[in-house]
mmCIF file of C-alpha atoms in Angstrom:
data_model
loop_
_atom_site.group_PDB
_atom_site.id
_atom_site.type_symbol
_atom_site.label_atom_id
_atom_site.label_comp_id
_atom_site.label_asym_id
_atom_site.label_seq_id
_atom_site.Cartn_x
_atom_site.Cartn_y
_atom_site.Cartn_z
ATOM 1 C CA MET A 1 60.047 -35.699 -35.373
ATOM 2 C CA ILE A 2 58.554 -39.101 -34.563
ATOM 3 C CA THR A 3 55.583 -38.394 -36.845
ATOM 4 C CA ARG A 4 57.856 -37.523 -39.737
ATOM 5 C CA THR A 5 59.994 -40.591 -39.084
ATOM 6 C CA ALA A 6 56.899 -42.803 -39.035
ATOM 7 C CA LYS A 7 55.806 -41.408 -42.409
ATOM 8 C CA LEU A 8 59.265 -41.955 -43.837
ATOM 9 C CA LEU A 9 59.471 -45.550 -42.569
ATOM 10 C CA LEU A 10 56.031 -46.424 -43.947
ATOM 11 C CA LEU A 11 57.028 -44.981 -47.304
ATOM 12 C CA CYS A 12 60.297 -46.946 -47.287
ATOM 13 C CA ALA A 13 58.363 -50.132 -46.507
ATOM 14 C CA LEU A 14 56.142 -49.607 -49.543
ATOM 15 C CA ALA A 15 59.167 -48.719 -51.678
ATOM 16 C CA LEU A 16 60.744 -52.009 -50.614
ATOM 17 C CA PHE A 17 57.515 -53.891 -51.364
ATOM 18 C CA HIS A 18 57.210 -52.466 -54.883
ATOM 19 C CA THR A 19 60.909 -53.087 -55.507
ATOM 20 C CA LEU A 20 60.496 -56.744 -54.534
ATOM 21 C CA VAL A 21 57.349 -57.111 -56.642
ATOM 22 C CA ALA A 22 59.121 -55.730 -59.726
ATOM 23 C CA PHE A 23 62.251 -57.778 -58.973
ATOM 24 C CA ASN A 24 60.247 -60.997 -58.591
ATOM 25 C CA ASN A 25 58.322 -60.351 -61.795
ATOM 26 C CA ILE A 26 61.569 -59.796 -63.685
ATOM 27 C CA THR A 27 63.571 -62.685 -62.196
ATOM 28 C CA ASP A 28 60.660 -65.161 -62.208
ATOM 29 C CA PHE A 29 58.951 -63.810 -65.300
ATOM 30 C CA ASP A 30 56.906 -66.892 -66.140
ATOM 31 C CA SER A 31 55.081 -67.296 -62.822
ATOM 32 C CA ASN A 32 53.068 -64.094 -62.970
ATOM 33 C CA TYR A 33 53.078 -64.071 -66.759
ATOM 34 C CA GLN A 34 50.906 -67.192 -66.539
ATOM 35 C CA PHE A 35 48.559 -65.313 -64.220
ATOM 36 C CA VAL A 36 48.240 -62.396 -66.662
ATOM 37 C CA ARG A 37 47.873 -64.768 -69.638
ATOM 38 C CA HIS A 38 45.038 -66.741 -68.041
ATOM 39 C CA VAL A 39 43.211 -63.611 -66.891
ATOM 40 C CA LEU A 40 43.387 -62.101 -70.396
ATOM 41 C CA MET A 41 42.314 -65.379 -72.040
ATOM 42 C CA MET A 42 39.414 -65.703 -69.584
ATOM 43 C CA ASP A 43 39.892 -69.468 -69.753
ATOM 44 C CA SER A 44 38.859 -70.083 -66.152
ATOM 45 C CA THR A 45 35.806 -67.826 -65.977
ATOM 46 C CA PHE A 46 32.276 -69.197 -65.909
ATOM 47 C CA PRO A 47 31.710 -71.230 -69.089
ATOM 48 C CA SER A 48 28.200 -69.819 -69.435
ATOM 49 C CA SER A 49 29.436 -66.200 -69.371
ATOM 50 C CA HIS A 50 28.357 -64.062 -72.311
ATOM 51 C CA ALA A 51 31.482 -61.928 -72.013
ATOM 52 C CA HIS A 52 34.040 -64.316 -73.490
ATOM 53 C CA TRP A 53 34.211 -62.077 -76.551
ATOM 54 C CA ARG A 54 36.449 -59.845 -74.397
ATOM 55 C CA ALA A 55 39.124 -62.540 -74.118
ATOM 56 C CA ILE A 56 42.501 -61.838 -75.713
ATOM 57 C CA GLY A 57 44.380 -64.873 -76.937
ATOM 58 C CA ALA A 58 47.362 -63.182 -78.590
ATOM 59 C CA PRO A 59 50.584 -64.010 -76.702
ATOM 60 C CA ALA A 60 52.194 -60.759 -77.906
ATOM 61 C CA PHE A 61 49.452 -58.797 -76.144
ATOM 62 C CA HIS A 62 49.890 -60.907 -72.982
ATOM 63 C CA ILE A 63 53.597 -60.136 -72.920
ATOM 64 C CA ALA A 64 53.050 -56.439 -73.660
ATOM 65 C CA PHE A 65 50.449 -56.168 -70.902
ATOM 66 C CA TYR A 66 52.692 -57.958 -68.407
ATOM 67 C CA VAL A 67 55.793 -55.936 -69.320
ATOM 68 C CA GLY A 68 53.670 -52.802 -68.938
ATOM 69 C CA ILE A 69 52.688 -53.870 -65.422
ATOM 70 C CA ILE A 70 56.328 -54.578 -64.534
ATOM 71 C CA ALA A 71 57.378 -51.166 -65.881
ATOM 72 C CA TRP A 72 54.571 -49.558 -63.867
ATOM 73 C CA GLU A 73 55.727 -51.383 -60.710
ATOM 74 C CA ALA A 74 59.350 -50.375 -61.319
ATOM 75 C CA ALA A 75 58.367 -46.730 -61.882
ATOM 76 C CA ILE A 76 56.428 -46.781 -58.612
ATOM 77 C CA ALA A 77 59.427 -48.233 -56.775
ATOM 78 C CA VAL A 78 61.742 -45.554 -58.196
ATOM 79 C CA LEU A 79 59.328 -42.763 -57.253
ATOM 80 C CA LEU A 80 58.854 -44.131 -53.734
ATOM 81 C CA TRP A 81 62.604 -44.449 -53.130
ATOM 82 C CA TRP A 82 63.149 -40.980 -54.593
ATOM 83 C CA GLY A 83 60.372 -39.649 -52.373
ATOM 84 C CA SER A 84 61.944 -41.382 -49.379
ATOM 85 C CA VAL A 85 65.290 -39.712 -50.026
ATOM 86 C CA ARG A 86 63.624 -36.301 -50.403
ATOM 87 C CA MET A 87 61.722 -36.807 -47.156
ATOM 88 C CA LEU A 88 64.853 -38.001 -45.359
ATOM 89 C CA ARG A 89 66.692 -34.872 -46.481
ATOM 90 C CA GLY A 90 63.812 -32.738 -45.233
ATOM 91 C CA LEU A 91 63.307 -34.592 -41.960
ATOM 92 C CA ARG A 92 64.794 -31.822 -39.793
ATOM 93 C CA GLU A 93 63.702 -28.940 -42.009
ATOM 94 C CA PRO A 94 60.787 -26.597 -41.273
ATOM 95 C CA ALA A 95 57.345 -28.092 -41.875
ATOM 96 C CA LYS A 96 56.836 -26.152 -45.096
ATOM 97 C CA LEU A 97 59.937 -27.772 -46.644
ATOM 98 C CA PHE A 98 59.118 -31.234 -45.311
ATOM 99 C CA ASN A 99 55.570 -31.011 -46.683
ATOM 100 C CA ALA A 100 56.979 -29.997 -50.072
ATOM 101 C CA ALA A 101 59.414 -32.930 -49.938
ATOM 102 C CA LYS A 102 56.436 -35.325 -49.898
ATOM 103 C CA ARG A 103 55.356 -34.483 -53.468
ATOM 104 C CA VAL A 104 57.299 -37.239 -55.229
ATOM 105 C CA ALA A 105 56.130 -39.780 -52.648
ATOM 106 C CA VAL A 106 52.511 -38.696 -53.166
ATOM 107 C CA LEU A 107 52.948 -39.178 -56.917
ATOM 108 C CA GLY A 108 54.406 -42.682 -56.396
ATOM 109 C CA LEU A 109 51.660 -43.698 -53.984
ATOM 110 C CA THR A 110 48.996 -42.369 -56.348
ATOM 111 C CA LEU A 111 50.462 -44.388 -59.234
ATOM 112 C CA SER A 112 50.409 -47.439 -56.988
ATOM 113 C CA LEU A 113 46.754 -46.887 -56.101
ATOM 114 C CA LEU A 114 45.936 -46.497 -59.774
ATOM 115 C CA MET A 115 47.758 -49.723 -60.637
ATOM 116 C CA TRP A 116 45.874 -51.773 -58.073
ATOM 117 C CA LEU A 117 42.548 -50.109 -58.857
ATOM 118 C CA VAL A 118 42.710 -49.779 -62.640
ATOM 119 C CA ALA A 119 44.926 -52.660 -63.809
ATOM 120 C CA PHE A 120 43.864 -55.290 -61.292
ATOM 121 C CA LEU A 121 40.420 -54.425 -59.935
ATOM 122 C CA CYS A 122 38.877 -52.683 -62.966
ATOM 123 C CA ILE A 123 40.522 -54.257 -66.007
ATOM 124 C CA GLY A 124 41.440 -57.670 -64.604
ATOM 125 C CA GLY A 125 38.616 -58.009 -62.126
ATOM 126 C CA GLU A 126 35.703 -56.535 -64.025
ATOM 127 C CA TRP A 127 36.557 -56.362 -67.718
ATOM 128 C CA PHE A 128 38.228 -59.784 -67.870
ATOM 129 C CA LEU A 129 35.998 -61.156 -65.069
ATOM 130 C CA MET A 130 38.913 -62.329 -62.926
ATOM 131 C CA TRP A 131 36.467 -62.556 -60.021
ATOM 132 C CA GLN A 132 34.876 -65.595 -61.684
ATOM 133 C CA SER A 133 38.106 -67.611 -61.584
ATOM 134 C CA GLN A 134 38.937 -69.779 -58.608
ATOM 135 C CA THR A 135 42.501 -70.253 -59.849
ATOM 136 C CA TRP A 136 43.520 -66.916 -61.414
ATOM 137 C CA ASN A 137 41.850 -64.398 -59.136
ATOM 138 C CA GLY A 138 44.038 -61.700 -57.630
ATOM 139 C CA GLN A 139 41.298 -59.349 -56.486
ATOM 140 C CA GLN A 140 41.787 -59.962 -52.758
ATOM 141 C CA GLU A 141 45.490 -59.263 -52.999
ATOM 142 C CA ALA A 142 44.897 -56.174 -55.151
ATOM 143 C CA PHE A 143 42.303 -54.847 -52.728
ATOM 144 C CA ARG A 144 44.611 -55.519 -49.778
ATOM 145 C CA MET A 145 47.429 -53.586 -51.428
ATOM 146 C CA PHE A 146 45.086 -50.781 -52.470
ATOM 147 C CA VAL A 147 44.024 -50.354 -48.839
ATOM 148 C CA VAL A 148 47.592 -50.499 -47.477
ATOM 149 C CA VAL A 149 48.821 -47.927 -50.005
ATOM 150 C CA ALA A 150 45.759 -45.722 -49.407
ATOM 151 C CA LEU A 151 46.371 -45.749 -45.657
ATOM 152 C CA VAL A 152 50.004 -44.765 -46.097
ATOM 153 C CA LEU A 153 48.983 -42.015 -48.518
ATOM 154 C CA LEU A 154 46.432 -40.683 -46.030
ATOM 155 C CA ILE A 155 49.012 -40.702 -43.241
ATOM 156 C CA LEU A 156 51.565 -39.014 -45.471
ATOM 157 C CA MET A 157 49.081 -36.377 -46.643
ATOM 158 C CA HIS A 158 48.433 -35.261 -43.096
ATOM 159 C CA ALA A 159 50.220 -31.900 -43.054
ATOM 160 C CA ASP A 160 53.208 -31.611 -40.782
ATOM 161 C CA THR A 161 53.621 -28.567 -38.567
ATOM 162 C CA ASP A 162 56.651 -27.196 -36.771
ATOM 163 C CA GLU A 163 54.970 -27.891 -33.412
ATOM 164 C CA GLN A 164 54.628 -31.676 -33.935
ATOM 165 C CA VAL A 165 56.750 -34.127 -32.027
#
């Protein structure tokens, strides 16, 4: 039971984190919008870079990209809370039912991993060369969150048995 509870609490912690991230991005829209805008404009990357042709200067695209990220974060939060409720309901059920209850949580955690890896590390970090910016570089934070989410997913994926404590 303690193993299942630990998995549930870790999932709830990540659900809370993603909820707060989405909430902050909605209620303080401009702060992280500026981050996205500068990354897409590539205005703080190395001046000698030959990749500035990738820069996107259209504000409508900046807003669409940022709103897409917020929607992605909100969807993750919903899936993680939904997964938490399913796991809570299955906490005292046989292992087969509890393992099945993890499916929504696994989907939410996978979407989170994809967000940090694809949106931030691949697109922001490599395509828009975010790594070159000293001011608008979120790669460390994205990597940190990728690792945290991956660890929780690995812990959650460990199959529960009826003999566990």
